[in-house]
Structure formats: C-alpha cells, structure tokens
Amino acid sequence: MSNNRTRRYLTGSLLPILIALGWQAATGMALFTPAILPSMDRVFKSFVEMAASGQLAEDVLVSLSRVVKGYVVAVALGVVMGTFMGMSDFLHNFFSLTLNAIRQIPILAWIPLIILWFGIGEESKIAVIVLGAYFPVLVNTISGIRQTPQGYVEVARLYRLSRWTVFRKVYLPSALPQIFVGMKLGLGISWVAVVASELIAASAGIGFRISDARSLMQADVVIVGMIVIGVLGLLMDKALSLVFHKATPWTR
Amino acid sequence: MLKIKGLDKRFLVNGREVVALQNIDLDVKKGEFITIVGHSGCGKSTLLKIIAGLQSQDVGTITCHDRQILGPGTDRGMVFQEHRLLPWLTIRENVGFGLQGIDRKEKERLVEDHLRLVQLEGFGDAYPKQLSGGMAQRAAIARGLVNNPEVLLLDEPFGALDALTRIQMQKEVLRIWEEEKTTMILVTHDIDEAIYLGQRIVVMSARPGEIKAVIPVESSNAKDRGSTEFASIKKRVLRHFFAEEEWAAVEYAI
C-alpha cells in the first residue's frame, strides 16, 4: 500500500524533473536570451528576493484572500441552486437553457461589464471569481442530485420521510462525490479568474505581479508568479481531496 | 388481516395499454406466509408495490386491518431484490433508517435486537459494500422488520444471490418468520422457493396478470425438497404454466 504510494509519487515527479533538466540544458547552452527564458538560478534568486522583501507574501495573501472569498460564495450559490435545480424538474427546465448559454461565455468576456457594474475595486475581482467558479459547482451538483438512484428514494418513501430528511439522508450523500468534483474544478477556475481579475486595476496580487513584471520585461518574476500559483493551487486541491476523503468514508 | 379486492392496474407502454393486474382477490391471514409465483412481467412485483403503497391501483381496494391502504406506511415493511442499503450509512444506521421520531435509547435497542435476529451482531459499524450479498440482504430484512410491521413484503429477495446462499437465506427467512410471526408475502419466480417457504402459493399468469390458483402447502413433509409431497405440489404449480400439448414433455422432465 505505502509502497504503491511511493511509486506513484516517484512516477509523478519524473516529469517535473525532466522539465527542470531540459530548462537547465536550454539556458546552459544559451539557446534563449534571459529576457525570453531566464535560467533556473535567476528565477530562484528572484524568488528569494521577492520572499525576503515580503512582496511575495503580500501578493500571495492578497490573491489567496480573493480566491477564498470568491470561491466560498461560488460554492454556496452553486450547491444551493444546484440542489434546487436537481430536485425540481420545473426549476431545472426553467433555468437550464439560460444558464447553459451564460456558461458558454468566457470569463474574460465578462470583465468589461463587470468593471462597469462593480467598478475597479475588490468587488469586481471577487465577482469575476464567483462567476468563474460557480458553473462547475452548479453543473456537477445538478447532475449529482439527479443521478441519485431511484431505488434509494423509494426506500425513503416507504418510511414517509420528510422532503428535508430525504434530501439530507439520500440525495445529498448520493450527490456528494459529484459535488466534490465540481468544487475541485471550481477551485482551479478560481485561480484562472483571480489572475484575469488582477489584470483589471490592481496594485497587488500574483496576477498583478505577473502582468507588471511582463511590462518591465522581467521574465524571471513572471515565472516565479506562475510557479507559485501552480504550487498553491496544487496544495489547495490536495487539501480539498483530503477533506472529501474524510467526508465520504463509505467510498473507501 | 390484509384484504385485496378486485384490484386492476393498467400501464401505458409506448402508447399501448397493458393490463398488469386484473381482478386480483386475495385474503392474507395474520401470521401467514404467502408466496406468489409467476413469469417475469406477470405483475407480481407491481402487486407488491401496490400493497406497499409505492404505486396505486386503478380499480379495487386493499385494506390492512380494515384500514384502507392509500400510501406507504410503517405497518408494511419491504425488501427488494437489490438490498438497497444506503452506501453512506453503516449497517446499524441502515437498519434504523426507518425508525423516526422515537427515543434514542429505544432506537438503539431495536436496532441491536434486529441485528441479532438476522445474525449480524458485530457488523453494525460496517458499510454495506463490506458485506457479502447474503449478509447485505439480511441487513435489508432487519431494516424491513425493525418497525415491527404487520406484514413484510419481499420482492424476489434472493434473486441476485448465488444458489447456495439462496438456500441458506431461505432457511433464515423461515427461521425469522417462525421467531417473529410477522405476516410475509414473498414474490419469486423460483417454484422450489415458493413451495419451501409458502403456506399458500399464489400462482399468477401474465398479460393480463391474474391469479390462476392458490395452492395450499399443508403437510410439513412438503418442506423437504426430496419428498413426494414436494414433487406433487411442484407438479400442480407447473401445470398452470404450460399448455396441454406441452405438458407431457414437461411432466417427463420433472
């Protein structure tokens, strides 16, 4: 079991090592100018400088707090609305056409309108994240609820349980694994959205740092920002997996 | 105790009307074990679901202790072909699933009693998928009985089990019935099972689903699968499923 896990991690870390080696080789042979692809050394130095000056921590905190705020709102809205749409055919028919159309619009296309409506402060940034993370949560909640086996619902009917009890004891646990899939997708999109939203008019945040560094031709800072997002996103994804694993002991 | 009178049920299948049940009359006495045999699709499961209150009839009445059955109720328990235990609840929670609005202590006691009844003590904290098919079906029986229903309805409960487990479970159900004295109605397409378990065998025909005969199993010898009584009852049941010209060949085969 633990042997298996070690092997899985080893296999998984092969590709990052290969990429690092390739990167090292490419910059070592001076295939690219540092403005296009800086060396790993250079990137690491920037990382240390940014960390030491406290700028990195500030950027991370700013972006993370936006992600968390937007994500929490999106999950709450998506799960509640998804549950209602999953349990009521009328609500499903009423909303699904419109929501499906809205879902097709990329987040970036929303940004101009969101700026007009919410201004260039925090609200607009969080609104972008909510909009991005909401749909995967919604769609997966609906499908999880609707896929609840009717046999289980029939058992609940035998005992004349209230609608609320049936939801709590049958629909919700049955849909939970699928809701979790939506929550993980939503979290990934939250990071996409936070970077996009920080292009609006921000003075801090990882997304802001990346676009700011681009205009100053600091490719090393851009790469530090990207790697930090990747690592943070991965950590949060793993943390969610752990929570889900604990929350659904029967799936083990 | 349970009185079924003039029951009709029709379904619309692809715009065509199919008579699932026609003119079903049946009186079930308290504590009786009734088995219903018939082809797949003869409406026997539909009949059980109507008794359970999960479906409604088009014509006719069902009364339990002179009270008309209009929907599900805890006076009737049901066991399905698939165990239908909720995967996210432990066996203990599954057995207590239908026990609503009673004192916690009392609930715990009832659940433990019924786990013992189906010989699953020690498995209360397991999840359904950790149990074998036979054990899961025992848990489903415990769930069906925990409300102390007037009648337990069993819809081909052993259909998904292997042959050896099935024989074991038949013995189990007979033991539980003798212990609890709950009225039982079991639907099956296994004639041996129907004879082994039933005090009366209700033979149903398909399209329309009608009761062809009610055959009593009087002698306790008939419970012995090797006895002549068993064979003669089996012949009487089988007789209803075959036309005159087929019968000679069938009779020779059994």
Coordinates of C-alpha atoms in Angstrom, one line a residue:
Chain A
M1 CA 0.0 0.0 0.0
S2 CA 2.6 2.6 1.1
N3 CA 5.0 1.1 -1.4
N4 CA 2.4 1.7 -4.1
R5 CA 2.0 5.3 -3.0
T6 CA 5.8 5.9 -3.0
R7 CA 5.9 4.5 -6.5
R8 CA 3.0 6.7 -7.6
Y9 CA 4.8 9.9 -6.3
L10 CA 8.1 8.9 -7.9
T11 CA 6.4 8.3 -11.2
G12 CA 4.6 11.6 -10.8
S13 CA 7.8 13.6 -10.1
L14 CA 9.6 12.3 -13.1
L15 CA 8.1 14.8 -15.5
P16 CA 8.9 17.9 -13.4
I17 CA 12.5 16.7 -13.0
L18 CA 12.7 16.2 -16.8
I19 CA 11.3 19.7 -17.4
A20 CA 13.8 21.2 -14.9
L21 CA 16.7 19.3 -16.7
G22 CA 15.5 20.5 -20.1
W23 CA 15.2 24.0 -18.8
Q24 CA 18.7 23.9 -17.3
A25 CA 20.1 22.5 -20.5
A26 CA 18.4 25.1 -22.7
T27 CA 19.6 28.0 -20.6
G28 CA 23.0 26.5 -20.1
M29 CA 23.5 26.3 -23.8
A30 CA 22.2 29.8 -24.1
L31 CA 19.5 28.8 -26.6
F32 CA 17.3 31.7 -25.4
T33 CA 18.1 35.2 -24.2
P34 CA 17.4 35.7 -20.5
A35 CA 14.5 38.0 -21.4
I36 CA 12.7 35.1 -23.1
L37 CA 13.7 32.3 -20.8
P38 CA 15.8 33.1 -17.7
S39 CA 17.9 30.4 -16.1
M40 CA 16.6 28.5 -13.1
D41 CA 19.2 30.2 -11.0
R42 CA 17.9 33.6 -12.0
V43 CA 14.3 32.6 -11.2
F44 CA 15.3 31.1 -7.9
K45 CA 17.2 34.3 -7.0
S46 CA 14.2 36.4 -7.8
F47 CA 12.1 34.1 -5.7
V48 CA 14.4 34.5 -2.7
E49 CA 14.5 38.3 -3.2
M50 CA 10.7 38.6 -3.5
A51 CA 10.3 36.3 -0.5
A52 CA 12.8 38.3 1.6
S53 CA 11.3 41.7 0.7
G54 CA 7.9 40.5 1.9
Q55 CA 6.4 41.3 -1.5
L56 CA 5.7 37.7 -2.4
A57 CA 3.9 37.0 0.9
E58 CA 1.8 40.1 0.3
D59 CA 0.9 39.2 -3.3
V60 CA 0.0 35.6 -2.2
L61 CA -2.1 36.8 0.7
V62 CA -4.0 39.3 -1.5
S63 CA -4.7 36.8 -4.3
L64 CA -5.5 34.0 -1.9
S65 CA -8.0 36.1 0.0
R66 CA -9.7 37.0 -3.2
V67 CA -9.8 33.3 -4.3
V68 CA -11.2 32.2 -1.0
K69 CA -13.9 34.9 -0.9
G70 CA -15.0 34.3 -4.4
Y71 CA -14.8 30.6 -4.2
V72 CA -16.8 30.3 -1.0
V73 CA -19.6 32.4 -2.5
A74 CA -19.5 30.4 -5.7
V75 CA -19.7 27.0 -3.9
A76 CA -22.5 28.2 -1.6
L77 CA -24.5 29.6 -4.6
G78 CA -23.7 26.6 -6.8
V79 CA -24.6 23.9 -4.3
V80 CA -27.9 25.6 -3.1
M81 CA -29.1 26.4 -6.6
G82 CA -27.8 23.1 -8.0
T83 CA -29.8 21.2 -5.3
F84 CA -33.0 23.0 -6.1
M85 CA -32.5 22.5 -9.8
G86 CA -31.6 18.9 -9.3
M87 CA -34.7 18.1 -7.2
S88 CA -37.3 20.1 -9.1
D89 CA -37.9 19.4 -12.7
F90 CA -39.7 22.8 -13.1
L91 CA -36.7 24.8 -11.8
H92 CA -34.4 22.7 -14.0
N93 CA -36.4 23.4 -17.1
F94 CA -36.9 27.0 -16.2
F95 CA -33.2 27.8 -15.6
S96 CA -31.1 25.3 -17.6
L97 CA -31.4 26.8 -21.1
T98 CA -30.4 30.3 -19.9
L99 CA -27.7 29.1 -17.6
N100 CA -26.3 26.9 -20.3
A101 CA -26.0 29.8 -22.6
I102 CA -24.4 32.0 -20.0
R103 CA -22.0 29.2 -19.1
Q104 CA -20.5 29.4 -22.7
I105 CA -19.3 33.0 -22.2
P106 CA -15.6 33.1 -21.3
I107 CA -14.8 34.9 -18.0
L108 CA -12.6 37.3 -19.9
A109 CA -15.6 38.5 -21.9
W110 CA -17.4 39.4 -18.7
I111 CA -14.7 41.6 -17.4
P112 CA -15.7 44.8 -19.2
L113 CA -19.3 44.6 -18.0
I114 CA -18.2 43.7 -14.5
I115 CA -15.9 46.7 -14.4
L116 CA -18.9 48.9 -15.5
W117 CA -21.1 47.4 -12.9
F118 CA -18.8 46.9 -9.9
G119 CA -16.1 49.4 -10.6
I120 CA -12.4 48.6 -10.3
G121 CA -12.3 47.8 -6.6
E122 CA -12.3 44.4 -4.7
E123 CA -16.0 43.7 -5.6
S124 CA -15.3 43.3 -9.3
K125 CA -12.4 41.0 -8.7
I126 CA -14.4 38.8 -6.5
A127 CA -17.3 38.9 -8.9
V128 CA -15.1 37.5 -11.7
I129 CA -14.0 34.6 -9.5
V130 CA -17.6 33.9 -8.4
L131 CA -18.7 33.8 -12.0
G132 CA -15.9 31.5 -13.0
A133 CA -16.2 29.0 -10.2
Y134 CA -20.0 29.0 -9.9
F135 CA -20.8 27.0 -13.1
P136 CA -18.7 23.8 -12.5
V137 CA -20.1 23.6 -8.9
L138 CA -23.7 24.2 -10.2
V139 CA -23.5 21.7 -13.1
N140 CA -22.0 19.0 -11.0
T141 CA -24.4 19.5 -8.1
I142 CA -27.3 19.2 -10.5
S143 CA -26.0 16.1 -12.1
G144 CA -25.1 14.5 -8.8
I145 CA -28.6 15.1 -7.3
R146 CA -30.3 13.9 -10.5
Q147 CA -28.3 10.7 -10.6
T148 CA -29.5 9.7 -7.2
P149 CA -30.7 6.1 -7.7
Q150 CA -34.5 6.0 -7.6
G151 CA -34.3 2.7 -5.6
Y152 CA -33.0 4.6 -2.6
V153 CA -35.6 7.3 -2.9
E154 CA -38.2 4.6 -3.0
V155 CA -36.9 3.2 0.3
A156 CA -37.2 6.7 1.8
R157 CA -40.8 6.9 0.5
L158 CA -41.6 3.6 2.3
Y159 CA -40.9 5.3 5.6
R160 CA -42.7 8.5 4.7
L161 CA -39.6 10.7 5.5
S162 CA -40.0 14.4 5.1
R163 CA -38.6 16.0 2.0
W164 CA -35.8 17.6 4.1
T165 CA -34.8 14.3 5.6
V166 CA -34.9 12.6 2.2
F167 CA -32.6 15.3 0.9
R168 CA -30.2 15.1 3.9
K169 CA -30.1 11.3 4.1
V170 CA -30.5 10.3 0.4
Y171 CA -29.9 13.0 -2.2
L172 CA -27.1 14.9 -0.6
P173 CA -24.8 12.0 0.3
S174 CA -25.5 10.4 -3.0
A175 CA -24.5 13.6 -4.9
L176 CA -21.6 14.4 -2.6
P177 CA -18.8 12.8 -4.7
Q178 CA -20.0 14.6 -7.8
I179 CA -20.4 17.9 -5.9
F180 CA -16.8 17.5 -4.8
V181 CA -15.7 17.1 -8.4
G182 CA -17.4 20.4 -9.2
M183 CA -15.7 22.0 -6.2
K184 CA -12.3 20.9 -7.4
L185 CA -12.9 22.2 -10.9
G186 CA -14.3 25.4 -9.4
L187 CA -11.1 25.9 -7.3
G188 CA -8.9 25.5 -10.4
I189 CA -11.0 28.1 -12.3
S190 CA -10.8 30.4 -9.3
W191 CA -7.1 30.7 -9.8
V192 CA -7.6 31.4 -13.5
A193 CA -10.2 34.0 -12.6
V194 CA -8.1 35.8 -10.0
V195 CA -5.2 36.3 -12.4
A196 CA -7.6 37.6 -15.0
S197 CA -9.3 39.9 -12.5
E198 CA -6.0 41.3 -11.3
L199 CA -5.4 42.5 -14.8
I200 CA -8.2 45.0 -14.2
A201 CA -6.7 47.5 -11.9
A202 CA -4.8 46.0 -9.1
S203 CA -1.8 47.1 -7.1
A204 CA -1.1 43.8 -5.5
G205 CA -1.7 40.1 -6.1
I206 CA 0.1 37.4 -8.0
G207 CA -1.8 38.1 -11.2
F208 CA -0.9 41.8 -10.9
R209 CA 2.8 40.9 -10.2
I210 CA 2.9 38.8 -13.4
S211 CA 1.4 41.4 -15.7
D212 CA 3.5 44.2 -14.0
A213 CA 6.7 42.1 -14.5
R214 CA 5.8 41.5 -18.1
S215 CA 5.7 45.2 -18.8
L216 CA 9.1 45.5 -17.2
M217 CA 10.4 42.6 -19.2
Q218 CA 11.2 40.6 -16.0
A219 CA 10.6 37.1 -17.2
D220 CA 12.0 35.7 -14.0
V221 CA 9.4 37.4 -11.9
V222 CA 6.7 36.2 -14.3
I223 CA 7.9 32.6 -13.9
V224 CA 8.1 32.9 -10.1
G225 CA 4.4 34.1 -10.1
M226 CA 3.3 31.2 -12.3
I227 CA 5.1 28.6 -10.3
V228 CA 3.7 30.0 -7.0
I229 CA 0.2 29.8 -8.5
G230 CA 0.8 26.2 -9.6
V231 CA 2.1 25.1 -6.2
L232 CA -0.6 26.9 -4.2
G233 CA -3.4 25.6 -6.5
L234 CA -2.0 22.1 -6.1
L235 CA -1.8 22.3 -2.3
M236 CA -5.4 23.6 -2.1
D237 CA -6.5 20.8 -4.4
K238 CA -4.8 18.2 -2.2
A239 CA -6.3 19.8 0.9
L240 CA -9.8 19.5 -0.7
S241 CA -9.1 15.9 -1.6
L242 CA -8.2 15.2 2.0
V243 CA -11.4 16.8 3.3
F244 CA -13.5 15.0 0.8
H245 CA -11.8 11.7 1.6
K246 CA -12.7 12.2 5.3
A247 CA -16.2 13.4 4.5
T248 CA -17.1 10.3 2.4
P249 CA -15.8 7.3 4.4
W250 CA -18.1 4.9 2.6
T251 CA -16.3 5.4 -0.7
R252 CA -13.1 4.0 0.6
Chain B
M1 CA -55.9 -9.2 8.0
L2 CA -54.8 -8.0 4.6
K3 CA -57.7 -8.0 2.1
I4 CA -57.3 -7.3 -1.6
K5 CA -60.5 -6.9 -3.6
G6 CA -61.0 -6.6 -7.3
L7 CA -57.6 -5.0 -8.0
D8 CA -56.9 -3.7 -11.5
K9 CA -53.8 -2.0 -12.7
R10 CA -53.0 -0.8 -16.2
F11 CA -49.9 0.7 -17.7
L12 CA -49.3 2.7 -20.8
V13 CA -46.3 1.3 -22.7
N14 CA -45.4 3.1 -25.8
G15 CA -49.0 4.4 -26.1
R16 CA -50.4 0.9 -25.8
E17 CA -52.4 -0.1 -22.7
V18 CA -51.0 -3.1 -20.9
V19 CA -53.1 -4.8 -18.2
A20 CA -50.6 -5.5 -15.4
L21 CA -53.1 -6.8 -12.9
Q22 CA -56.7 -7.9 -13.4
N23 CA -59.3 -8.7 -10.8
I24 CA -56.9 -9.7 -8.1
D25 CA -58.7 -11.0 -4.9
L26 CA -56.6 -12.3 -2.0
D27 CA -57.1 -12.6 1.7
V28 CA -54.0 -12.9 3.8
K29 CA -54.4 -14.1 7.3
K30 CA -52.3 -12.8 10.2
G31 CA -49.0 -14.5 10.6
E32 CA -49.4 -16.3 7.2
F33 CA -46.5 -16.9 4.8
I34 CA -47.8 -16.3 1.2
T35 CA -45.6 -16.9 -1.8
I36 CA -46.5 -15.5 -5.2
V37 CA -45.0 -17.2 -8.3
G38 CA -45.3 -16.2 -11.9
H39 CA -43.3 -15.4 -15.1
S40 CA -41.3 -12.2 -15.2
G41 CA -43.6 -9.4 -16.1
C42 CA -46.8 -11.0 -14.7
G43 CA -47.4 -8.1 -12.4
K44 CA -46.4 -9.8 -9.2
S45 CA -43.9 -7.1 -8.3
T46 CA -46.5 -4.5 -9.2
L47 CA -48.9 -6.1 -6.8
L48 CA -46.3 -6.0 -4.1
K49 CA -45.6 -2.3 -4.7
I50 CA -49.3 -1.5 -4.6
I51 CA -49.6 -3.3 -1.2
A52 CA -46.5 -1.3 -0.1
G53 CA -48.3 1.9 -1.2
L54 CA -45.5 2.8 -3.6
Q55 CA -47.9 2.6 -6.6
S56 CA -51.6 3.0 -6.7
Q57 CA -54.2 0.7 -8.3
D58 CA -56.7 1.8 -10.9
V59 CA -59.6 -0.2 -9.5
G60 CA -60.2 -2.1 -6.3
T61 CA -59.3 -1.8 -2.7
I62 CA -56.7 -3.1 -0.3
T63 CA -57.3 -3.0 3.4
C64 CA -55.0 -3.8 6.3
H65 CA -57.0 -4.4 9.5
D66 CA -60.0 -2.8 7.7
R67 CA -58.0 0.4 7.1
Q68 CA -57.6 1.3 3.5
I69 CA -54.1 1.4 2.1
L70 CA -53.6 4.7 0.3
G71 CA -49.8 5.1 0.6
P72 CA -46.7 3.8 2.2
G73 CA -46.8 3.2 6.0
T74 CA -44.7 1.7 8.7
D75 CA -47.3 -1.1 9.1
R76 CA -45.7 -2.6 6.0
G77 CA -42.0 -3.4 5.5
M78 CA -40.4 -4.2 2.2
V79 CA -37.3 -6.0 1.0
F80 CA -36.2 -5.6 -2.6
Q81 CA -34.3 -7.8 -5.0
E82 CA -31.3 -5.5 -4.6
H83 CA -30.6 -4.9 -1.0
R84 CA -30.9 -1.1 -1.4
L85 CA -28.9 -0.3 1.7
L86 CA -27.7 3.2 1.6
P87 CA -24.0 3.0 0.9
W88 CA -23.2 6.1 3.1
L89 CA -24.8 4.7 6.2
T90 CA -23.4 1.9 8.4
I91 CA -25.3 -1.3 8.7
R92 CA -26.6 0.0 12.1
E93 CA -27.7 3.3 10.6
N94 CA -29.3 1.5 7.7
V95 CA -31.3 -0.9 9.9
G96 CA -32.5 2.1 11.9
F97 CA -33.2 4.2 8.8
G98 CA -37.0 3.9 9.1
L99 CA -37.2 4.4 12.8
Q100 CA -38.2 8.0 13.0
G101 CA -39.3 10.0 16.0
I102 CA -38.6 7.6 18.7
D103 CA -36.3 7.8 21.7
R104 CA -32.6 7.2 21.0
K105 CA -32.2 4.5 23.6
E106 CA -35.2 2.7 22.3
K107 CA -34.0 3.0 18.7
E108 CA -30.6 1.6 19.7
R109 CA -32.2 -1.3 21.4
L110 CA -34.5 -2.1 18.5
V111 CA -31.6 -1.9 16.0
E112 CA -29.4 -4.2 18.1
D113 CA -32.3 -6.7 18.6
H114 CA -32.8 -6.9 14.8
L115 CA -29.1 -7.1 14.0
R116 CA -29.1 -10.1 16.4
L117 CA -32.3 -11.5 14.8
V118 CA -30.6 -11.6 11.3
Q119 CA -27.3 -12.7 12.9
L120 CA -25.3 -9.6 12.0
E121 CA -24.3 -8.6 15.5
G122 CA -20.7 -7.3 15.2
F123 CA -21.3 -5.9 11.7
G124 CA -23.2 -2.8 12.9
D125 CA -20.3 -0.4 12.1
A126 CA -19.5 -1.9 8.6
Y127 CA -20.6 -0.2 5.4
P128 CA -22.8 -2.1 3.0
K129 CA -20.1 -2.7 0.5
Q130 CA -18.0 -4.5 3.0
L131 CA -20.7 -7.2 3.3
S132 CA -21.4 -10.2 1.1
G133 CA -24.6 -10.2 -0.9
G134 CA -26.3 -12.6 1.6
M135 CA -25.3 -10.5 4.6
A136 CA -26.5 -7.3 2.9
Q137 CA -29.8 -8.9 2.2
R138 CA -30.1 -10.0 5.9
A139 CA -29.5 -6.3 6.9
A140 CA -32.2 -5.3 4.4
I141 CA -34.6 -7.8 6.1
A142 CA -33.7 -6.3 9.5
R143 CA -34.4 -2.9 8.2
G144 CA -37.8 -4.1 6.9
L145 CA -38.7 -5.6 10.2
V146 CA -37.4 -3.0 12.6
N147 CA -40.6 -1.0 12.6
N148 CA -42.4 -4.2 13.7
P149 CA -44.7 -4.1 10.6
E150 CA -47.9 -6.1 10.3
V151 CA -46.6 -7.6 7.0
L152 CA -43.2 -7.9 5.4
L153 CA -43.2 -7.7 1.6
L154 CA -40.3 -9.5 -0.1
D155 CA -39.8 -8.8 -3.8
E156 CA -37.6 -11.6 -5.2
P157 CA -35.3 -11.0 -2.3
F158 CA -32.8 -13.8 -3.2
G159 CA -32.9 -13.4 -7.0
A160 CA -29.5 -11.8 -7.1
L161 CA -27.8 -14.3 -4.8
D162 CA -25.9 -17.4 -5.8
A163 CA -27.6 -20.8 -5.4
L164 CA -26.0 -21.9 -2.2
T165 CA -26.5 -18.5 -0.4
R166 CA -30.1 -18.6 -1.6
I167 CA -30.8 -21.9 0.1
Q168 CA -29.2 -20.6 3.3
M169 CA -31.3 -17.4 3.1
Q170 CA -34.5 -19.3 2.6
K171 CA -33.8 -21.2 5.8
E172 CA -33.0 -17.9 7.5
V173 CA -36.3 -16.3 6.5
L174 CA -38.2 -19.3 7.6
R175 CA -36.5 -19.1 11.0
I176 CA -37.1 -15.4 11.3
W177 CA -40.8 -15.9 10.3
E178 CA -41.2 -18.6 13.0
E179 CA -39.5 -16.4 15.6
E180 CA -41.2 -13.1 14.7
K181 CA -44.6 -14.4 13.5
T182 CA -44.7 -11.5 11.0
T183 CA -47.0 -12.0 8.1
M184 CA -44.9 -12.4 5.0
I185 CA -45.7 -12.1 1.3
L186 CA -42.8 -13.2 -0.9
V187 CA -42.7 -12.8 -4.7
T188 CA -40.5 -15.2 -6.7
H189 CA -40.1 -17.0 -10.0
D190 CA -38.4 -19.9 -8.3
I191 CA -41.1 -22.6 -7.7
D192 CA -39.0 -24.6 -5.3
E193 CA -38.5 -21.5 -3.2
A194 CA -42.3 -20.8 -3.3
I195 CA -43.1 -24.3 -2.1
Y196 CA -40.3 -24.3 0.6
L197 CA -41.4 -21.0 2.1
G198 CA -45.1 -20.6 1.5
Q199 CA -48.1 -21.9 3.4
R200 CA -50.1 -20.9 0.4
I201 CA -48.7 -20.5 -3.1
V202 CA -50.4 -17.9 -5.3
V203 CA -49.9 -18.8 -9.0
M204 CA -50.1 -15.9 -11.4
S205 CA -50.4 -15.7 -15.1
A206 CA -49.0 -13.0 -17.3
R207 CA -50.8 -10.5 -19.5
P208 CA -53.2 -10.0 -18.0
G209 CA -51.7 -10.6 -14.6
E210 CA -54.4 -12.8 -12.9
I211 CA -54.4 -15.2 -10.1
K212 CA -54.7 -18.7 -11.6
A213 CA -54.7 -20.7 -8.5
V214 CA -54.0 -20.6 -4.8
I215 CA -52.3 -23.9 -3.7
P216 CA -52.0 -24.7 0.0
V217 CA -48.9 -26.4 1.3
E218 CA -50.4 -28.3 4.2
S219 CA -48.1 -31.2 5.0
S220 CA -44.9 -30.2 6.7
N221 CA -43.3 -33.0 4.7
A222 CA -43.7 -30.8 1.7
K223 CA -40.9 -28.6 3.1
D224 CA -38.5 -31.5 2.3
R225 CA -37.3 -30.9 -1.2
G226 CA -36.8 -34.6 -1.7
S227 CA -40.3 -35.7 -0.6
T228 CA -43.1 -36.9 -2.8
E229 CA -45.3 -34.2 -1.4
F230 CA -42.9 -31.5 -2.6
A231 CA -42.8 -33.1 -6.1
S232 CA -46.5 -33.3 -6.3
I233 CA -47.0 -29.7 -5.3
K234 CA -44.4 -28.6 -7.8
K235 CA -46.3 -30.5 -10.5
R236 CA -49.5 -28.8 -9.5
V237 CA -47.8 -25.4 -9.8
L238 CA -46.1 -26.1 -13.0
R239 CA -49.3 -27.5 -14.6
H240 CA -50.6 -23.9 -14.6
F241 CA -47.7 -22.6 -16.7
F242 CA -47.9 -25.0 -19.6
A243 CA -50.4 -25.7 -22.3
E244 CA -51.9 -29.2 -22.7
E245 CA -49.7 -30.2 -25.6
E246 CA -46.5 -29.1 -23.9
W247 CA -47.4 -30.7 -20.6
A248 CA -46.4 -34.3 -21.4
A249 CA -42.8 -33.3 -22.2
V250 CA -42.6 -31.0 -19.1
E251 CA -44.0 -33.7 -16.8
Y252 CA -41.4 -36.2 -18.1
A253 CA -38.6 -33.7 -17.5
I254 CA -39.5 -33.2 -13.8

